[in-house]
Coordinates of C-alpha atoms and ligand atoms in Angstrom, one line a residue:
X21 CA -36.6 17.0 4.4
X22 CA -35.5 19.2 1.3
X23 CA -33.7 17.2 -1.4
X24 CA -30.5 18.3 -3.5
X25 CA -31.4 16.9 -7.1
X26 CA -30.0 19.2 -10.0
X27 CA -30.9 19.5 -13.2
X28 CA -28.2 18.6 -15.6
X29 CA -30.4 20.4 -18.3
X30 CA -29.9 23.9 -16.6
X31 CA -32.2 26.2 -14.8
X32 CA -34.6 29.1 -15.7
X33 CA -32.8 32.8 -15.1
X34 CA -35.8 33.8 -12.9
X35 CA -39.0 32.9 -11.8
X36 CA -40.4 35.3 -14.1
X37 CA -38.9 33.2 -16.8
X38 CA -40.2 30.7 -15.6
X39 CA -43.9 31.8 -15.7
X40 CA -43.6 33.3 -19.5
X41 CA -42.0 30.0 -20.0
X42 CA -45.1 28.1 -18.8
X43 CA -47.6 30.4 -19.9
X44 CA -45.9 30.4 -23.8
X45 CA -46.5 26.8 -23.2
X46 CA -49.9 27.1 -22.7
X47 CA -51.2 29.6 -24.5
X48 CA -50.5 28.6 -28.6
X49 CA -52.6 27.6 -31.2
X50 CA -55.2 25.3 -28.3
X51 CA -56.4 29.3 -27.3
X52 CA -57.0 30.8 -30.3
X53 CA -57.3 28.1 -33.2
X54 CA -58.7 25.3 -31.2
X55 CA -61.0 26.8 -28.1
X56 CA -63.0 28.5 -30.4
X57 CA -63.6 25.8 -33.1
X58 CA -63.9 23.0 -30.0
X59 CA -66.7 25.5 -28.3
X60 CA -68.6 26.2 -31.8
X61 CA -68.7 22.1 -32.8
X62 CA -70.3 21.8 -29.2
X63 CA -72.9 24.3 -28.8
X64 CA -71.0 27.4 -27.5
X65 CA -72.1 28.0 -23.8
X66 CA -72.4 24.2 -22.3
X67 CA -68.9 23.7 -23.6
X68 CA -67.2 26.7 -22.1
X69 CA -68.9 26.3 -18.8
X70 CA -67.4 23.0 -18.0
X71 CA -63.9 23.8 -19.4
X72 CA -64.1 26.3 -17.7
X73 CA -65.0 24.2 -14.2
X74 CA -62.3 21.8 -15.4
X75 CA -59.9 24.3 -15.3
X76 CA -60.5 25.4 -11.6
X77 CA -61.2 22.0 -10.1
X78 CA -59.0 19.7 -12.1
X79 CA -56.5 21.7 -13.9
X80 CA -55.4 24.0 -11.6
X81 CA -54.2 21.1 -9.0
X82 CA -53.1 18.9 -11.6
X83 CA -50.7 21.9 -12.4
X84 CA -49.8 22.6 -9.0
X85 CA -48.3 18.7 -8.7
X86 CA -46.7 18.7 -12.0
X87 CA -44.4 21.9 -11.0
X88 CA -43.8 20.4 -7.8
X89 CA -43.0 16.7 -9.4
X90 CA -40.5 18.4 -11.4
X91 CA -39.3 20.3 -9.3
X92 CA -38.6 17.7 -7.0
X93 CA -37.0 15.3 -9.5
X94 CA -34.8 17.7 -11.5
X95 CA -35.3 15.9 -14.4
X96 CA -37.0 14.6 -17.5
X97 CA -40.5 13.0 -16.3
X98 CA -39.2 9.9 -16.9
X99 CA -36.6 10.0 -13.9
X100 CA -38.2 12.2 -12.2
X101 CA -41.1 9.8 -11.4
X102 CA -38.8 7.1 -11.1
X103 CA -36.7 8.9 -8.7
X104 CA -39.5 10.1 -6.6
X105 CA -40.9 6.8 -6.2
X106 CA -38.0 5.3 -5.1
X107 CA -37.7 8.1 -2.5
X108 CA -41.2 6.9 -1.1
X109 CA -40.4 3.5 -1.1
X110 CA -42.5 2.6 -4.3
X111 CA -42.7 0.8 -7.7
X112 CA -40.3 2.0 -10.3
X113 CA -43.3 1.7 -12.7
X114 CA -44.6 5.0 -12.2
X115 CA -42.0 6.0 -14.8
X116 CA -44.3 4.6 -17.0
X117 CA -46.3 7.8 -16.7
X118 CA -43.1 9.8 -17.8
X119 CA -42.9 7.2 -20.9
X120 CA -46.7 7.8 -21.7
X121 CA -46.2 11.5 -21.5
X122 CA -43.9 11.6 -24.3
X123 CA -45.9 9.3 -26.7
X124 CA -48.9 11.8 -26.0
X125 CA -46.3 14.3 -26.9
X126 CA -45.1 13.3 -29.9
X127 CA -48.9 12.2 -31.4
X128 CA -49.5 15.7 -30.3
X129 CA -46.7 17.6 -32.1
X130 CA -46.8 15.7 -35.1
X131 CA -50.5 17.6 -35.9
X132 CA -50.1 20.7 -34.1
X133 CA -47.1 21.2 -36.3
X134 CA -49.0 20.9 -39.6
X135 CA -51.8 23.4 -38.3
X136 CA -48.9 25.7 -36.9
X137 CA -47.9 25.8 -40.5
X138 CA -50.9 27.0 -41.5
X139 CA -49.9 29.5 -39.6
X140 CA -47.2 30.3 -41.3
X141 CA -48.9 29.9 -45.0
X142 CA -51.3 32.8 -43.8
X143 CA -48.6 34.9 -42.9
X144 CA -47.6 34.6 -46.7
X145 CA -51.6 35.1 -47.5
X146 CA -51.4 37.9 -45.9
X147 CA -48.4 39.4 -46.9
X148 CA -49.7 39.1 -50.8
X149 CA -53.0 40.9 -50.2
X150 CA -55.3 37.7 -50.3
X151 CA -57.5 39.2 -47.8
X152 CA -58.2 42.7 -49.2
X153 CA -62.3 42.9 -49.4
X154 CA -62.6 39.9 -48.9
X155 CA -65.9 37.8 -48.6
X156 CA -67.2 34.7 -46.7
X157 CA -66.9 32.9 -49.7
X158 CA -63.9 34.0 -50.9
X159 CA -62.3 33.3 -47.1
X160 CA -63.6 30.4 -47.9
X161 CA -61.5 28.8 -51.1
X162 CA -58.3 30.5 -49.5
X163 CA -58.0 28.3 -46.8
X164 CA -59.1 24.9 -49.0
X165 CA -56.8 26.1 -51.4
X166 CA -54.5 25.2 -48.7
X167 CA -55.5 22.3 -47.2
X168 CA -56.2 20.4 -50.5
X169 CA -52.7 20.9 -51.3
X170 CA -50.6 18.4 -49.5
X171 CA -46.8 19.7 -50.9
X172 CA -47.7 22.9 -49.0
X173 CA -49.0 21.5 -46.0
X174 CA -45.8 18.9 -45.8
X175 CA -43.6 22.5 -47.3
X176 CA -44.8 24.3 -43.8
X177 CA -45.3 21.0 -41.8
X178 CA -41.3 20.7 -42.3
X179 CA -40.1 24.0 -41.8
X180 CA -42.0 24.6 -38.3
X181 CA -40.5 21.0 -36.9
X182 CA -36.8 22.5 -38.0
X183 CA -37.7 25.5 -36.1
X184 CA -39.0 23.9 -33.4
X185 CA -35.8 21.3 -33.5
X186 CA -33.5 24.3 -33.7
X187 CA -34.6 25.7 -30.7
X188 CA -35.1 22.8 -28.5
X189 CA -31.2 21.9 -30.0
X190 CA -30.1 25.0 -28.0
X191 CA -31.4 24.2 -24.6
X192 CA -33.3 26.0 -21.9
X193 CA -31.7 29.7 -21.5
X194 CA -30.8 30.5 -24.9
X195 CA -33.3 28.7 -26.7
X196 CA -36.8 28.6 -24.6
X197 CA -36.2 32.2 -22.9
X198 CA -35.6 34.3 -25.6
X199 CA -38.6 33.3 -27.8
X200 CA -41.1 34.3 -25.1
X201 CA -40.1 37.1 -23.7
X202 CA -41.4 39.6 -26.0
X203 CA -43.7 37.6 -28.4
X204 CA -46.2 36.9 -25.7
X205 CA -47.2 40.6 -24.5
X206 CA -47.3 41.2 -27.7
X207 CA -50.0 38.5 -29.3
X208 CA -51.8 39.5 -26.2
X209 CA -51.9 43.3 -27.0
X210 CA -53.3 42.2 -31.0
X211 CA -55.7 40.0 -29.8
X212 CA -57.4 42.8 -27.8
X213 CA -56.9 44.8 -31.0
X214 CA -59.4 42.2 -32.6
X215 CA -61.7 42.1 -30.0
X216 CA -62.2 45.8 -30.2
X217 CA -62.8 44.9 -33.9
X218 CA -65.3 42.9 -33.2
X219 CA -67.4 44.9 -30.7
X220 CA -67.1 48.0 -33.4
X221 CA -68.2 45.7 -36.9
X222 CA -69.0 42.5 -35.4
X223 CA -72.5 41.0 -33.5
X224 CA -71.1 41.2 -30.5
X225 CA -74.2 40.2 -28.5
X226 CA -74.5 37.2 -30.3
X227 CA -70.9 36.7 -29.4
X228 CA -71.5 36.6 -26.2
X229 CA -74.8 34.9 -25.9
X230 CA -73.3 32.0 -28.0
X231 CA -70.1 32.0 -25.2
X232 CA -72.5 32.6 -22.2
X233 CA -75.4 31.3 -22.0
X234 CA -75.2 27.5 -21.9
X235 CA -77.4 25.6 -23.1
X236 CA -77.5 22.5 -20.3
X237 CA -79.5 20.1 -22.3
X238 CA -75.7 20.2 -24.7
X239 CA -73.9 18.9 -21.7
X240 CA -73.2 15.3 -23.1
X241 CA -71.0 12.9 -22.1
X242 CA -69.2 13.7 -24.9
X243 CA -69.1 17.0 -24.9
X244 CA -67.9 16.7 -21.4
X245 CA -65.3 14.8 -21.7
X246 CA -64.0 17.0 -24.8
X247 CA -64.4 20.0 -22.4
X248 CA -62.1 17.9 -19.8
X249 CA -59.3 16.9 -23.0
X250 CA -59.2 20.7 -23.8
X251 CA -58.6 21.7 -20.0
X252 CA -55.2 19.9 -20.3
X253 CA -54.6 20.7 -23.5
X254 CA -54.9 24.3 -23.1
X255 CA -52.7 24.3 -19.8
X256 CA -50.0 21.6 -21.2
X257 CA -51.0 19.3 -18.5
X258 CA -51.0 15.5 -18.3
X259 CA -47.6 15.0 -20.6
X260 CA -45.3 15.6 -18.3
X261 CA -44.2 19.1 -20.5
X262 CA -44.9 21.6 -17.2
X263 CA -43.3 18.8 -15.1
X264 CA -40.1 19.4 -16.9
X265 CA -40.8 22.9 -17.1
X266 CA -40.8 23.1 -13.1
X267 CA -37.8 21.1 -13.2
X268 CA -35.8 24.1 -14.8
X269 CA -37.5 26.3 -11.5
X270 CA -35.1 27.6 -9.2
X271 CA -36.4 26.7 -5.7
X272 CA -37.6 30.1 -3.8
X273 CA -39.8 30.6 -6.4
X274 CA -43.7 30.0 -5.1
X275 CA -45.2 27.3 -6.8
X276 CA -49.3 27.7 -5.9
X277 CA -49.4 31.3 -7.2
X278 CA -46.8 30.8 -10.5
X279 CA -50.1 28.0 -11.0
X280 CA -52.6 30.4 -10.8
X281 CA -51.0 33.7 -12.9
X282 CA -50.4 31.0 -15.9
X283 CA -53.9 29.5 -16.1
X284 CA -55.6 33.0 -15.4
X285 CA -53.4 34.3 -18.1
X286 CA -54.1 31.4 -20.5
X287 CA -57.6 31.2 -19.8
X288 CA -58.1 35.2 -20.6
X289 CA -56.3 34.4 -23.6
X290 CA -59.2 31.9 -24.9
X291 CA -62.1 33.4 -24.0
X292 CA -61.2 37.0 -25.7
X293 CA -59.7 34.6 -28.8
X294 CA -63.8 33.6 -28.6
X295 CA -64.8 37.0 -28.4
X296 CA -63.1 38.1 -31.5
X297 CA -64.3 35.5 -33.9
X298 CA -67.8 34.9 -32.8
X299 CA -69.0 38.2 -33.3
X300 CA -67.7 38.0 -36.8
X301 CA -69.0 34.6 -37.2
X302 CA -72.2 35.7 -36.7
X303 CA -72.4 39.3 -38.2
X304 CA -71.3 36.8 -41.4
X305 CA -73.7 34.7 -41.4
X306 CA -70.8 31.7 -41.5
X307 CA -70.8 28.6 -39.7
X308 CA -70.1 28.3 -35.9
X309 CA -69.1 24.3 -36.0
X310 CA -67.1 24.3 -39.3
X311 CA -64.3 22.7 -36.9
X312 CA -60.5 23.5 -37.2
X313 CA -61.2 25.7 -40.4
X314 CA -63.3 28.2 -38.3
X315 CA -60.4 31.1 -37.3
X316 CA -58.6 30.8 -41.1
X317 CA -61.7 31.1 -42.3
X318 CA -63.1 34.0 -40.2
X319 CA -60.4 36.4 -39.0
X320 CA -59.2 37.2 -42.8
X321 CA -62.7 38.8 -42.8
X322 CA -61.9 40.7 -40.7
X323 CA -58.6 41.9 -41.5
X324 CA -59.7 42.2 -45.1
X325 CA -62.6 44.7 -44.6
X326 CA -60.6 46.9 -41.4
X327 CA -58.1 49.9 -42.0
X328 CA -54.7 48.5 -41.7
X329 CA -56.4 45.1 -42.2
X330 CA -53.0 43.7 -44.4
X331 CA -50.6 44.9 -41.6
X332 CA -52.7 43.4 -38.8
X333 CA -53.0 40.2 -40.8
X334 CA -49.5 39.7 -41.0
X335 CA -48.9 40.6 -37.3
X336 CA -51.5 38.5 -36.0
X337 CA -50.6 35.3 -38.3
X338 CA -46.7 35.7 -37.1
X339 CA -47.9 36.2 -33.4
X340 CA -50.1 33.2 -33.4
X341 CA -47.2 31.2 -35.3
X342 CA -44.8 32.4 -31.9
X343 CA -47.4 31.3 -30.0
X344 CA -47.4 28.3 -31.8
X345 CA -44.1 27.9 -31.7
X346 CA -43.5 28.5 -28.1
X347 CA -46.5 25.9 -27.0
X348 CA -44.4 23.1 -30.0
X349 CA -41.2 23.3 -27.6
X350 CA -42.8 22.0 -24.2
X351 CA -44.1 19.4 -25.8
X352 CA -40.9 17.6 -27.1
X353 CA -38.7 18.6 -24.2
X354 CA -39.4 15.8 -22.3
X355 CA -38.7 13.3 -25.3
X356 CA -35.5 15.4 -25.7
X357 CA -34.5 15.4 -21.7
X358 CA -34.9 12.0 -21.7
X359 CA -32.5 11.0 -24.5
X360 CA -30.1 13.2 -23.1
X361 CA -29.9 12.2 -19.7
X362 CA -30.3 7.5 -21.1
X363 CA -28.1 7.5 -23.7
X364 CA -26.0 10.5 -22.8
X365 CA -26.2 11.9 -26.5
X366 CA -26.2 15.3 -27.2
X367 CA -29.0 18.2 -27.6
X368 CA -28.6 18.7 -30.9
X369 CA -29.2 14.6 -31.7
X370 CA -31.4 13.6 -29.6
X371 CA -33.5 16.6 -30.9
X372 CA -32.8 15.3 -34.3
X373 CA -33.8 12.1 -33.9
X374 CA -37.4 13.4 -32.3
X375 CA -38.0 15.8 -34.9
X376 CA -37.2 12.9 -37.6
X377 CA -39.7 11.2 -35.7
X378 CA -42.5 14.0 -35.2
X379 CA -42.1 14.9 -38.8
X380 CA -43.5 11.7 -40.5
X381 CA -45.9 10.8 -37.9
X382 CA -47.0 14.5 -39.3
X383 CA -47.4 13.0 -43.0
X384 CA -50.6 11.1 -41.8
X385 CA -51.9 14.6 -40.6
X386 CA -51.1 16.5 -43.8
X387 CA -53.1 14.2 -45.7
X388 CA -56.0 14.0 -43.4
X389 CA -57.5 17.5 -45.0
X390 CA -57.1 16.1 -48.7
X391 CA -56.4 12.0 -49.6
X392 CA -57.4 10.8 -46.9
X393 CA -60.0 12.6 -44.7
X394 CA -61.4 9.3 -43.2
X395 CA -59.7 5.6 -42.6
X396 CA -61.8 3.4 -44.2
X397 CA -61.1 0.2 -42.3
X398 CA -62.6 2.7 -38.9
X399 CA -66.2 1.4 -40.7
X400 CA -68.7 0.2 -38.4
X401 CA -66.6 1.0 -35.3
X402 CA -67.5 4.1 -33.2
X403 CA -65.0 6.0 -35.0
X404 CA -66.1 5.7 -38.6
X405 CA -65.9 8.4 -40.6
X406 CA -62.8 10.0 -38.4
X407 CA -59.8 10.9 -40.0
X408 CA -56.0 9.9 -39.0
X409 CA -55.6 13.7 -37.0
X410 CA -59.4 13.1 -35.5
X411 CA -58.2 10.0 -33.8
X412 CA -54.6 11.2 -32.7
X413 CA -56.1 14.1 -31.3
X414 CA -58.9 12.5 -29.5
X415 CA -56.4 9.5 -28.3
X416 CA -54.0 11.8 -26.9
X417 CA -56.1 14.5 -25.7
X418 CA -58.9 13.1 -24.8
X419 CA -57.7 9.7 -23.4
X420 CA -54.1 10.2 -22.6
X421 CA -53.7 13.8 -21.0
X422 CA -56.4 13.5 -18.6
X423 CA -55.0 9.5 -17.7
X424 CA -51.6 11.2 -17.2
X425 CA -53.5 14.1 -14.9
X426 CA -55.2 11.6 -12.7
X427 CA -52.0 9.4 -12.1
X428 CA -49.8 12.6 -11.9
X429 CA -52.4 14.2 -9.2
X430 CA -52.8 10.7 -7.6
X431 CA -49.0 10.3 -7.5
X432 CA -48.5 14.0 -6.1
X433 CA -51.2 13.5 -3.4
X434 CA -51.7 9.5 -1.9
X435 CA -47.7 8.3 -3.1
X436 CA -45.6 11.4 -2.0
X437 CA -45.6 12.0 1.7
X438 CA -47.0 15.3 3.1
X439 CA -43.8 16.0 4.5
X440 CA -42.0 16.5 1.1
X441 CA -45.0 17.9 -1.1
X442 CA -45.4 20.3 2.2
X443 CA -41.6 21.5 1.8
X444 CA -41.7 21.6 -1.6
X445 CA -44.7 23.8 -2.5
X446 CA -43.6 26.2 0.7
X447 CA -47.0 27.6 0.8
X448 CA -47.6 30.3 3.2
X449 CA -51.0 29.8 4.2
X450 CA -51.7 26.3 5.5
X451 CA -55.1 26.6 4.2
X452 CA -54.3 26.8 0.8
X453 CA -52.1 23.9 1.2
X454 CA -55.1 22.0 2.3
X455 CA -57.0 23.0 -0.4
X456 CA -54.4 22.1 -2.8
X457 CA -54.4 18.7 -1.4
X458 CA -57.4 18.0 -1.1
X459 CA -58.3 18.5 -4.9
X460 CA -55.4 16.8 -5.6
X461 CA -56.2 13.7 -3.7
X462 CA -60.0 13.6 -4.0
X463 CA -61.6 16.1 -6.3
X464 CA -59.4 16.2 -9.4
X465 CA -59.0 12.4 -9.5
X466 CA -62.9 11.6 -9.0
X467 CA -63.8 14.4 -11.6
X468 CA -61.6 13.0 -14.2
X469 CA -62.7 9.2 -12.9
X470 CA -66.6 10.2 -13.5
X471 CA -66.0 11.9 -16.9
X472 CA -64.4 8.5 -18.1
X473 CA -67.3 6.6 -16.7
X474 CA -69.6 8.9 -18.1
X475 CA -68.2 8.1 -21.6
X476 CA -68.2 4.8 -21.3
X477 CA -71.9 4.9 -20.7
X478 CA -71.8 3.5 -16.8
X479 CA -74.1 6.3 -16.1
Ligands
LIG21 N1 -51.1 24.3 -24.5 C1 -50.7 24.4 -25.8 C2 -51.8 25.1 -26.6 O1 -52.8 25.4 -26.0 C3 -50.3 23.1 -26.5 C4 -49.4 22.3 -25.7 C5 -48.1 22.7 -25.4 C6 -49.6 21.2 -25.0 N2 -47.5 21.8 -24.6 C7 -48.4 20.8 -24.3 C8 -50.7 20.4 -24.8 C9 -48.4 19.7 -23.5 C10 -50.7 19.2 -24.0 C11 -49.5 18.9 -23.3 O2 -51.7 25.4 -27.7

């Protein structure tokens, strides 16, 4: 049974689009600003190991039955669950997964646009020399320089949600395709240009060690379920953003293997981000778990002590503000689908009115690095002591994504009948149907169940 939905939002020019679509959703600021930091608060090894099992066993399925939802349902994820329920028969109220998606969303935009502007204020550090010989120390006051300063957060906060905006405003060819089609390749090429660094001036062994060798005893509950948050994080799963994505997919396009060449590529793309800062990390003597200062802190080490150190400075603070960029997109596009196709309004205002939104739920984020670095009235619960962006990251990411994963997995594998996820992912080999199936119905959904029963302390 093949289905004859459309997309009223448009279509991707190719399937190749399509995958640099995905993977410049995936890969931004989660692979190079937060993987790093994430594996240095949690003692290196133990962390990366079970991301990196979350990403095979849960994230990798979860992927799989968000292309193929959206695919399916042509539309935002609010419809298309809606619509796909109602094809099998059940409740309507699996929209409410589409809904949740795009709350996650906007609490995740509304920081990662501050720390994207960071971004942006290093390209201007850069471009003025602040690196040049510089020291740990000195790396140091640069970046609280910054982040004491709230008019310059908000300044760079502002402009990366108007750029953001202004390309969602313009829809899915001439907007989305034509910001990734030559800024990944080339953030890849310049993070292997650091890694080389690295192995030449940095402690590479330690590096690696530190990566490599987990340490089990660090395998807590928490540290497990962090590991879990950042497997959808990284791959842009459990929001319903590569759902809409696959929406865009034109249908001969294979679903399994698009799946596989986006999380191999964004999973290369974190590991050699950790192999470029550790090794300077620890050739420095700096901190490992300084948390989401550690890369503005590090890197400009770097690139103040190399040859060519402004001119690669620059580069790699624009490249990571593309990636940045590119990763900001997918995660309103649902929010902005969804306007479109309820309240027939245009592009351009229902991406106003999210951006509007996104920008001052981004004021409580600016102020969490200077006014306001806790919430006092947090005292005395488990969260004391957290700041306003602690707790909408650890909401979203840690509670919400993998929630949406598990209903999105269960919804692809128990609710949807075999006949039309069968037809829809057109996988040649029946095995790796199977497989996919099987993860989706059993594996991904207990993982994720036994991580949240973990935390809460059942066992
Ligand atoms: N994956 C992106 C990164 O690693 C962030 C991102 C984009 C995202 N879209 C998303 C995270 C959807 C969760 C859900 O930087």
């Amino acid at each position: 049974m093949s289905n004859s939905r459309v997309s009223i939002h448009g279509y991707w020019s190719s399937r190749l689009m399509f995958i640099l679509a995905a993977a410049g959703s995936a890969v931004g600021l989660g692979n190079v600003w937060k993987f790093p930091y994430m594996a240095g608060d949690s003692g290196g090894g133990a962390f990366v190991l079970v991301y990196l099992v979350c990403i095979a066993l849960l994230g990798l399925p979860v992927m799989v039955s968000e292309v193929l939802l959206g695919r399916r349902g042509r539309s935002s994820p609010v419809n298309t669950m809606r619509a796909l329920a109602e094809e099998e028969n059940r409740s309507t109220s699996w929209s409410l997964v589409g809904f949740m998606g795009m709350l996650a969303g906007f609490m995740i935009l509304s920081y990662y646009s501050v720390i994207a502007g960071w971004t942006l204020a290093y390209v201007l550090e850069a471009a003025q020399g602040s690196f040049t010989g510089l020291t740990g120390e000195k790396s140091g006051e640069v970046f609280s320089r910054l982040v004491s300063n709230p008019w310059r957060l908000l300044f760079w906060h502002t402009v990366f949600i108007v750029l953001t905006m202004a390309v969602v405003a313009r829809g899915v060819r001439k907007g989305l395709e034509n910001a990734v089609r030559f800024l990944m390749p080339a953030l890849f090429v310049l993070i292997l240009v650091m890694v080389v660094y690295a192995l030449v001036h940095g402690d590479f062994l330690a590096g690696l060690k530190f990566l490599f060798n987990p340490d089990f005893s660090r395998i807590t509950p928490e540290v497990a379920l962090k590991a879990l948050g950042h497997a959808f994080f990284t791959l842009s799963l459990g929001m319903g953003a590569i759902m809409m994505y696959g929406s865009y997919l034109p249908r001969n396009a294979s679903i399994g293997s698009t799946s596989v060449q986006v999380a191999l590529a964004d999973t290369g793309i974190a590991i050699l981000a950790g192999l470029a800062i550790f090794p300077i990390v620890f050739a420095n003597n700096l901190e490992s778990g300084q948390g989401p200062g550690l890369i503005f802190n590090t890197l400009p080490l770097a690139f103040g002590n190399m040859p060519g150190g402004m001119f690669f400075g620059l580069l790699f603070f624009t490249l990571l503000f593309f990636a940045a960029w590119t990763s900001a997109i997918s995660l309103i596009e649902p929010a902005v689908a969804w306007l479109v196709e309820r309240f027939s309004i245009s592009r351009v205002s229902s991406a106003l009115a999210c951006g509007l939104v996104t920008w001052t739920v981004g004021l409580g984020t600016v102020f969490s690095f200077n006014h306001w670095t806790r919430i006092g009235w947090l005292d005395g619960t488990p969260f004391e002591g957290k700041s306003f962006f602690d707790l909408l990251d650890h909401l979203a990411v840690n509670i919400m994504l993998p929630l949406g994963g598990i209903l999105i997995c269960l919804f692809a594998g128990w609710v949807m009948s075999e006949n039309s996820s069968r037809d829809e992912l057109g996988m040649k080999h029946p095995f790796v149907y199977g497989l996919w199936r099987m993860l989706a119905r059993y594996v991904a959904p207990a993982g994720m169940i036994l991580v949240f029963l973990h935390v809460l302390g059942v066992f």
